[in-house]
PDB file of C-alpha atoms in Angstrom:
ATOM      1  CA  MET A   1     137.809 105.404  89.948  1.00  0.00           C
ATOM      2  CA  ASN A   2     141.470 106.621  89.399  1.00  0.00           C
ATOM      3  CA  ALA A   3     141.527 108.469  92.662  1.00  0.00           C
ATOM      4  CA  PRO A   4     143.401 106.419  95.626  1.00  0.00           C
ATOM      5  CA  ILE A   5     141.438 106.104  98.921  1.00  0.00           C
ATOM      6  CA  THR A   6     143.920 105.639 101.730  1.00  0.00           C
ATOM      7  CA  SER A   7     141.735 103.881 104.258  1.00  0.00           C
ATOM      8  CA  LEU A   8     139.163 101.088 103.935  1.00  0.00           C
ATOM      9  CA  LEU A   9     137.017 102.568 106.887  1.00  0.00           C
ATOM     10  CA  GLY A  10     136.872 105.740 105.098  1.00  0.00           C
ATOM     11  CA  GLU A  11     135.799 103.989 101.733  1.00  0.00           C
ATOM     12  CA  ALA A  12     133.171 102.162 103.852  1.00  0.00           C
ATOM     13  CA  ILE A  13     131.795 105.315 105.450  1.00  0.00           C
ATOM     14  CA  VAL A  14     131.562 107.240 102.075  1.00  0.00           C
ATOM     15  CA  ALA A  15     129.595 104.252 100.508  1.00  0.00           C
ATOM     16  CA  LEU A  16     127.262 103.873 103.412  1.00  0.00           C
ATOM     17  CA  LEU A  17     126.542 107.697 103.517  1.00  0.00           C
ATOM     18  CA  LEU A  18     126.152 107.621  99.739  1.00  0.00           C
ATOM     19  CA  LEU A  19     123.422 104.609 100.051  1.00  0.00           C
ATOM     20  CA  ALA A  20     121.665 106.140 102.803  1.00  0.00           C
ATOM     21  CA  GLY A  21     121.145 109.372 100.807  1.00  0.00           C
ATOM     22  CA  SER A  22     120.305 107.878  97.759  1.00  0.00           C
ATOM     23  CA  PHE A  23     117.786 105.918  99.497  1.00  0.00           C
ATOM     24  CA  PHE A  24     116.174 108.853 100.980  1.00  0.00           C
ATOM     25  CA  MET A  25     116.309 110.853  97.433  1.00  0.00           C
ATOM     26  CA  ILE A  26     114.148 107.850  95.986  1.00  0.00           C
ATOM     27  CA  VAL A  27     111.975 107.623  98.759  1.00  0.00           C
ATOM     28  CA  GLY A  28     111.001 111.204  98.479  1.00  0.00           C
ATOM     29  CA  SER A  29     110.507 111.156  94.962  1.00  0.00           C
ATOM     30  CA  PHE A  30     108.461 108.031  95.195  1.00  0.00           C
ATOM     31  CA  GLY A  31     106.197 109.691  97.851  1.00  0.00           C
ATOM     32  CA  LEU A  32     105.657 112.771  95.655  1.00  0.00           C
ATOM     33  CA  LEU A  33     104.622 110.422  92.941  1.00  0.00           C
ATOM     34  CA  ARG A  34     102.270 108.132  95.200  1.00  0.00           C
ATOM     35  CA  LEU A  35     100.706 109.874  98.093  1.00  0.00           C
ATOM     36  CA  PRO A  36      97.171 110.961  97.302  1.00  0.00           C
ATOM     37  CA  THR A  37      96.626 114.486  98.388  1.00  0.00           C
ATOM     38  CA  LEU A  38      98.693 117.562  98.068  1.00  0.00           C
ATOM     39  CA  MET A  39      99.284 118.158 101.568  1.00  0.00           C
ATOM     40  CA  GLN A  40     100.681 114.444 101.857  1.00  0.00           C
ATOM     41  CA  ARG A  41     102.935 115.245  98.959  1.00  0.00           C
ATOM     42  CA  LEU A  42     104.120 118.233 100.336  1.00  0.00           C
ATOM     43  CA  HIS A  43     105.457 116.190 103.240  1.00  0.00           C
ATOM     44  CA  ALA A  44     107.450 113.539 101.050  1.00  0.00           C
ATOM     45  CA  PRO A  45     110.273 115.510  99.356  1.00  0.00           C
ATOM     46  CA  THR A  46     111.296 117.340 102.413  1.00  0.00           C
ATOM     47  CA  LYS A  47     113.090 113.850 103.224  1.00  0.00           C
ATOM     48  CA  ALA A  48     114.828 114.133  99.966  1.00  0.00           C
ATOM     49  CA  THR A  49     115.723 117.695 100.491  1.00  0.00           C
ATOM     50  CA  THR A  50     117.338 117.188 103.931  1.00  0.00           C
ATOM     51  CA  LEU A  51     118.217 113.677 104.487  1.00  0.00           C
ATOM     52  CA  GLY A  52     118.988 112.683 101.111  1.00  0.00           C
ATOM     53  CA  VAL A  53     121.093 115.779  99.727  1.00  0.00           C
ATOM     54  CA  GLY A  54     122.457 115.882 103.265  1.00  0.00           C
ATOM     55  CA  GLY A  55     123.937 112.426 103.218  1.00  0.00           C
ATOM     56  CA  ILE A  56     125.329 112.853  99.648  1.00  0.00           C
ATOM     57  CA  LEU A  57     126.855 116.095 100.474  1.00  0.00           C
ATOM     58  CA  ILE A  58     128.274 114.776 103.608  1.00  0.00           C
ATOM     59  CA  ALA A  59     129.811 111.666 101.628  1.00  0.00           C
ATOM     60  CA  SER A  60     131.332 114.074  99.148  1.00  0.00           C
ATOM     61  CA  MET A  61     132.885 116.308 101.886  1.00  0.00           C
ATOM     62  CA  LEU A  62     134.368 113.023 103.458  1.00  0.00           C
ATOM     63  CA  TYR A  63     135.442 111.487 100.128  1.00  0.00           C
ATOM     64  CA  PHE A  64     137.576 114.825  99.546  1.00  0.00           C
ATOM     65  CA  VAL A  65     138.858 114.745 102.918  1.00  0.00           C
ATOM     66  CA  PHE A  66     140.146 110.906 102.434  1.00  0.00           C
ATOM     67  CA  GLU A  67     141.318 111.702  99.075  1.00  0.00           C
ATOM     68  CA  THR A  68     143.304 114.739  99.500  1.00  0.00           C
ATOM     69  CA  GLY A  69     143.605 114.993 103.134  1.00  0.00           C
ATOM     70  CA  ARG A  70     142.436 118.514 103.294  1.00  0.00           C
ATOM     71  CA  LEU A  71     138.945 119.494 104.769  1.00  0.00           C
ATOM     72  CA  SER A  72     136.701 121.054 102.128  1.00  0.00           C
ATOM     73  CA  VAL A  73     133.772 122.949 103.852  1.00  0.00           C
ATOM     74  CA  HIS A  74     131.780 124.395 100.778  1.00  0.00           C
ATOM     75  CA  GLU A  75     129.626 121.366 100.649  1.00  0.00           C
ATOM     76  CA  LEU A  76     128.286 122.443 103.649  1.00  0.00           C
ATOM     77  CA  LEU A  77     126.947 125.771 102.068  1.00  0.00           C
ATOM     78  CA  ILE A  78     124.761 123.954  99.609  1.00  0.00           C
ATOM     79  CA  THR A  79     123.334 121.961 102.637  1.00  0.00           C
ATOM     80  CA  LEU A  80     122.898 125.125 104.786  1.00  0.00           C
ATOM     81  CA  PHE A  81     121.391 126.878 101.819  1.00  0.00           C
ATOM     82  CA  LEU A  82     118.754 123.743 101.224  1.00  0.00           C
ATOM     83  CA  PHE A  83     118.051 123.690 105.204  1.00  0.00           C
ATOM     84  CA  LEU A  84     117.379 127.291 105.121  1.00  0.00           C
ATOM     85  CA  THR A  85     115.012 127.501 101.872  1.00  0.00           C
ATOM     86  CA  ALA A  86     113.089 124.115 102.284  1.00  0.00           C
ATOM     87  CA  PRO A  87     110.551 125.408 105.024  1.00  0.00           C
ATOM     88  CA  VAL A  88     110.194 128.608 103.113  1.00  0.00           C
ATOM     89  CA  THR A  89     109.275 126.396  99.884  1.00  0.00           C
ATOM     90  CA  ALA A  90     106.978 124.325 101.700  1.00  0.00           C
ATOM     91  CA  TYR A  91     105.355 127.110 103.598  1.00  0.00           C
ATOM     92  CA  MET A  92     104.755 129.108 100.153  1.00  0.00           C
ATOM     93  CA  LEU A  93     103.519 126.058  98.382  1.00  0.00           C
ATOM     94  CA  ALA A  94     101.192 124.989 101.317  1.00  0.00           C
ATOM     95  CA  LYS A  95      99.583 128.591 101.229  1.00  0.00           C
ATOM     96  CA  ALA A  96      99.258 128.625  97.758  1.00  0.00           C
ATOM     97  CA  HIS A  97      97.526 125.373  97.774  1.00  0.00           C
ATOM     98  CA  LEU A  98      94.997 126.700 100.580  1.00  0.00           C
ATOM     99  CA  HIS A  99      94.147 129.864  98.860  1.00  0.00           C
ATOM    100  CA  ARG A 100      93.375 127.977  95.600  1.00  0.00           C
ATOM    101  CA  ALA A 101      91.649 125.333  97.396  1.00  0.00           C
ATOM    102  CA  ARG A 102      89.510 127.728  99.276  1.00  0.00           C
ATOM    103  CA  ALA A 103      88.205 129.113  95.990  1.00  0.00           C
ATOM    104  CA  GLU A 104      87.126 125.959  94.790  1.00  0.00           C
ATOM    105  CA  ARG A 105      85.601 124.743  98.401  1.00  0.00           C
ATOM    106  CA  GLU A 106      87.447 121.584  98.920  1.00  0.00           C
ATOM    107  CA  LEU A 107      89.377 122.277 102.015  1.00  0.00           C
ATOM    108  CA  PRO A 108      89.002 119.421 104.619  1.00  0.00           C
ATOM    109  CA  PRO A 109      88.192 120.266 108.403  1.00  0.00           C
ATOM    110  CA  THR A 110      91.019 121.516 110.658  1.00  0.00           C
ATOM    111  CA  GLY A 111      89.530 119.264 113.500  1.00  0.00           C
ATOM    112  CA  ARG A 112      89.827 122.152 115.824  1.00  0.00           C
ATOM    113  CA  PRO A 113      87.442 124.934 116.971  1.00  0.00           C
ATOM    114  CA  VAL A 114      89.291 127.397 114.448  1.00  0.00           C
ATOM    115  CA  GLY A 115      89.626 127.366 110.934  1.00  0.00           C
ATOM    116  CA  TRP A 116      92.599 127.200 108.951  1.00  0.00           C
ATOM    117  CA  ALA A 117      95.069 129.993 110.155  1.00  0.00           C
ATOM    118  CA  THR A 118      95.506 131.915 106.954  1.00  0.00           C
ATOM    119  CA  PHE A 119      91.895 132.379 106.758  1.00  0.00           C
ATOM    120  CA  ASP A 120      90.761 132.472 110.458  1.00  0.00           C
ATOM    121  CA  PRO A 121      92.946 134.966 112.288  1.00  0.00           C
ATOM    122  CA  GLY A 122      93.091 134.766 115.869  1.00  0.00           C
ATOM    123  CA  GLU A 123      92.258 137.336 118.614  1.00  0.00           C
ATOM    124  CA  GLY A 124      94.082 140.619 118.240  1.00  0.00           C
ATOM    125  CA  SER A 125      94.778 140.052 114.632  1.00  0.00           C
ATOM    126  CA  ASP A 126      94.333 143.127 112.540  1.00  0.00           C
ATOM    127  CA  ARG A 127      93.966 140.881 109.312  1.00  0.00           C
ATOM    128  CA  SER A 128      90.541 140.741 107.614  1.00  0.00           C
ATOM    129  CA  ASP A 129      88.637 137.497 106.870  1.00  0.00           C
ATOM    130  CA  ASP A 130      90.056 136.712 103.270  1.00  0.00           C
ATOM    131  CA  GLY A 131      93.650 136.306 104.297  1.00  0.00           C
ATOM    132  CA  SER A 132      94.535 139.852 102.887  1.00  0.00           C
ATOM    133  CA  ARG A 133      96.160 142.813 104.971  1.00  0.00           C
ATOM    134  CA  PRO A 134      94.149 145.731 105.704  1.00  0.00           C
ATOM    135  CA  GLY A 135      94.517 148.761 103.076  1.00  0.00           C
ATOM    136  CA  ARG A 136      95.025 146.527 100.179  1.00  0.00           C
TER     137      ARG A 136
ATOM    138  CA  MET B   1     133.036  99.821  97.081  1.00  0.00           C
ATOM    139  CA  ILE B   2     132.484 103.593  96.388  1.00  0.00           C
ATOM    140  CA  ALA B   3     131.997 102.797  92.540  1.00  0.00           C
ATOM    141  CA  ILE B   4     129.107 100.406  93.304  1.00  0.00           C
ATOM    142  CA  ALA B   5     127.606 102.835  95.971  1.00  0.00           C
ATOM    143  CA  LEU B   6     127.995 105.519  93.326  1.00  0.00           C
ATOM    144  CA  GLY B   7     126.375 103.235  90.639  1.00  0.00           C
ATOM    145  CA  ILE B   8     123.409 102.723  92.757  1.00  0.00           C
ATOM    146  CA  GLY B   9     123.019 106.292  93.811  1.00  0.00           C
ATOM    147  CA  PHE B  10     123.084 107.399  90.143  1.00  0.00           C
ATOM    148  CA  ALA B  11     120.291 104.871  89.551  1.00  0.00           C
ATOM    149  CA  ALA B  12     118.357 105.748  92.497  1.00  0.00           C
ATOM    150  CA  VAL B  13     118.296 109.795  91.987  1.00  0.00           C
ATOM    151  CA  GLY B  14     117.545 109.078  88.060  1.00  0.00           C
ATOM    152  CA  PHE B  15     114.376 107.026  89.237  1.00  0.00           C
ATOM    153  CA  GLY B  16     113.637 109.921  91.389  1.00  0.00           C
ATOM    154  CA  THR B  17     114.227 112.382  88.666  1.00  0.00           C
ATOM    155  CA  VAL B  18     111.702 110.330  86.623  1.00  0.00           C
ATOM    156  CA  PHE B  19     109.048 110.126  89.380  1.00  0.00           C
ATOM    157  CA  CYS B  20     109.106 114.022  89.583  1.00  0.00           C
ATOM    158  CA  LEU B  21     108.781 114.189  85.745  1.00  0.00           C
ATOM    159  CA  ILE B  22     105.594 111.877  85.920  1.00  0.00           C
ATOM    160  CA  ARG B  23     104.242 114.052  88.811  1.00  0.00           C
ATOM    161  CA  LEU B  24     104.974 117.190  86.645  1.00  0.00           C
ATOM    162  CA  ALA B  25     103.210 115.668  83.681  1.00  0.00           C
ATOM    163  CA  LEU B  26     100.163 114.272  85.926  1.00  0.00           C
ATOM    164  CA  GLY B  27      99.828 116.687  88.484  1.00  0.00           C
ATOM    165  CA  PRO B  28      96.147 117.656  88.935  1.00  0.00           C
ATOM    166  CA  ASP B  29      96.928 121.318  90.141  1.00  0.00           C
ATOM    167  CA  ALA B  30      99.499 124.085  89.432  1.00  0.00           C
ATOM    168  CA  VAL B  31     100.759 123.670  93.088  1.00  0.00           C
ATOM    169  CA  ASP B  32     101.482 120.117  92.434  1.00  0.00           C
ATOM    170  CA  ARG B  33     103.648 121.060  89.417  1.00  0.00           C
ATOM    171  CA  ALA B  34     105.395 123.505  91.308  1.00  0.00           C
ATOM    172  CA  LEU B  35     106.185 121.054  94.249  1.00  0.00           C
ATOM    173  CA  ALA B  36     107.371 118.651  91.227  1.00  0.00           C
ATOM    174  CA  LEU B  37     109.712 121.166  89.898  1.00  0.00           C
ATOM    175  CA  ASP B  38     111.102 121.927  93.295  1.00  0.00           C
ATOM    176  CA  THR B  39     111.916 118.220  93.967  1.00  0.00           C
ATOM    177  CA  LEU B  40     113.468 118.024  90.469  1.00  0.00           C
ATOM    178  CA  VAL B  41     115.743 120.886  91.284  1.00  0.00           C
ATOM    179  CA  VAL B  42     116.710 118.995  94.541  1.00  0.00           C
ATOM    180  CA  ASN B  43     117.368 115.648  92.533  1.00  0.00           C
ATOM    181  CA  ALA B  44     119.441 117.742  89.920  1.00  0.00           C
ATOM    182  CA  VAL B  45     121.679 119.013  92.773  1.00  0.00           C
ATOM    183  CA  ALA B  46     122.150 115.490  94.012  1.00  0.00           C
ATOM    184  CA  LEU B  47     123.091 114.352  90.527  1.00  0.00           C
ATOM    185  CA  ILE B  48     125.717 116.947  90.201  1.00  0.00           C
ATOM    186  CA  MET B  49     126.959 116.120  93.566  1.00  0.00           C
ATOM    187  CA  LEU B  50     127.280 112.526  92.614  1.00  0.00           C
ATOM    188  CA  LEU B  51     129.016 113.624  89.447  1.00  0.00           C
ATOM    189  CA  GLY B  52     131.454 115.642  91.401  1.00  0.00           C
ATOM    190  CA  ILE B  53     132.369 112.379  93.335  1.00  0.00           C
ATOM    191  CA  ALA B  54     132.468 110.100  90.431  1.00  0.00           C
ATOM    192  CA  GLN B  55     135.080 112.563  88.487  1.00  0.00           C
ATOM    193  CA  ALA B  56     136.953 113.556  91.771  1.00  0.00           C
ATOM    194  CA  THR B  57     136.650 117.116  91.040  1.00  0.00           C
ATOM    195  CA  ALA B  58     135.324 119.983  93.023  1.00  0.00           C
ATOM    196  CA  ILE B  59     134.437 121.969  90.022  1.00  0.00           C
ATOM    197  CA  HIS B  60     131.029 121.211  90.014  1.00  0.00           C
ATOM    198  CA  PHE B  61     130.113 122.655  93.486  1.00  0.00           C
ATOM    199  CA  GLU B  62     129.349 126.237  92.083  1.00  0.00           C
ATOM    200  CA  ALA B  63     126.637 125.057  89.551  1.00  0.00           C
ATOM    201  CA  ALA B  64     125.069 122.756  92.347  1.00  0.00           C
ATOM    202  CA  LEU B  65     124.878 126.005  94.555  1.00  0.00           C
ATOM    203  CA  LEU B  66     123.624 128.074  91.455  1.00  0.00           C
ATOM    204  CA  ILE B  67     120.964 125.433  90.540  1.00  0.00           C
ATOM    205  CA  ALA B  68     119.752 125.125  94.103  1.00  0.00           C
ATOM    206  CA  MET B  69     119.436 128.936  94.476  1.00  0.00           C
ATOM    207  CA  LEU B  70     117.570 129.376  91.040  1.00  0.00           C
ATOM    208  CA  GLY B  71     115.425 126.601  92.094  1.00  0.00           C
ATOM    209  CA  PHE B  72     114.426 128.366  95.399  1.00  0.00           C
ATOM    210  CA  VAL B  73     113.864 131.541  93.652  1.00  0.00           C
ATOM    211  CA  GLY B  74     111.714 130.058  90.912  1.00  0.00           C
ATOM    212  CA  THR B  75     109.707 128.421  93.267  1.00  0.00           C
ATOM    213  CA  VAL B  76     108.849 131.144  95.526  1.00  0.00           C
ATOM    214  CA  ALA B  77     108.225 133.321  92.376  1.00  0.00           C
ATOM    215  CA  PHE B  78     105.661 130.611  91.045  1.00  0.00           C
ATOM    216  CA  CYS B  79     103.864 130.561  94.650  1.00  0.00           C
ATOM    217  CA  LYS B  80     103.480 134.212  94.622  1.00  0.00           C
ATOM    218  CA  PHE B  81     102.218 134.355  90.980  1.00  0.00           C
ATOM    219  CA  MET B  82      99.684 131.597  91.892  1.00  0.00           C
ATOM    220  CA  LEU B  83      98.759 133.539  95.411  1.00  0.00           C
ATOM    221  CA  ARG B  84      98.695 137.109  93.991  1.00  0.00           C
ATOM    222  CA  GLY B  85      98.502 136.984  90.371  1.00  0.00           C
ATOM    223  CA  ASP B  86     101.652 138.819  90.221  1.00  0.00           C
ATOM    224  CA  VAL B  87     105.222 138.299  91.234  1.00  0.00           C
ATOM    225  CA  ILE B  88     106.507 141.579  92.109  1.00  0.00           C
ATOM    226  CA  GLU B  89     103.714 143.984  93.260  1.00  0.00           C
TER     227      GLU B  89
END
């Protein structure tokens, strides 16, 4: 480290945020490796995406604030982009999994009177049973 | 203090990348592999940010942003392909 850090408190905050972000990164990847079913595996990397990368990006932002004295906000751009795209990605992966597992008849029961939402449309929906839109 | 935290961070994110690669090789289904690739992209973004702190430059942020965007587009394209058999209909 050749860059001077002015305050010890700032250094401690940056190191703590780095440790927290790294912890959540490894927890997310470990969950992706060890959890038994895909729906549970889908849950683990969201921690890595939001808390892990978020912590490391805030640490980077604070580090450059303490080093140069100027606020740099373009790390927030990556955080905002990841926060916006993580639900879309999880939704697309879950829907792809549901449609592929339905072909193999291995979906678990929903535990409710209605089925999975992408196959069992509610009242007033104009979608057909197989999840495709009418006219296709 | 920051150097120690950076070392631990590099090790943790590196192990996370290895876990993602193992899931990518094992993954019983194609959806598992798409999820592993998505997590791999997130790990790559975190590694680039750690490198930016370690070298004390702001030059890596564009690379991290580009990798995050391409990872999102790639995952969505994979999912569209698995759902419909085609990326752009």
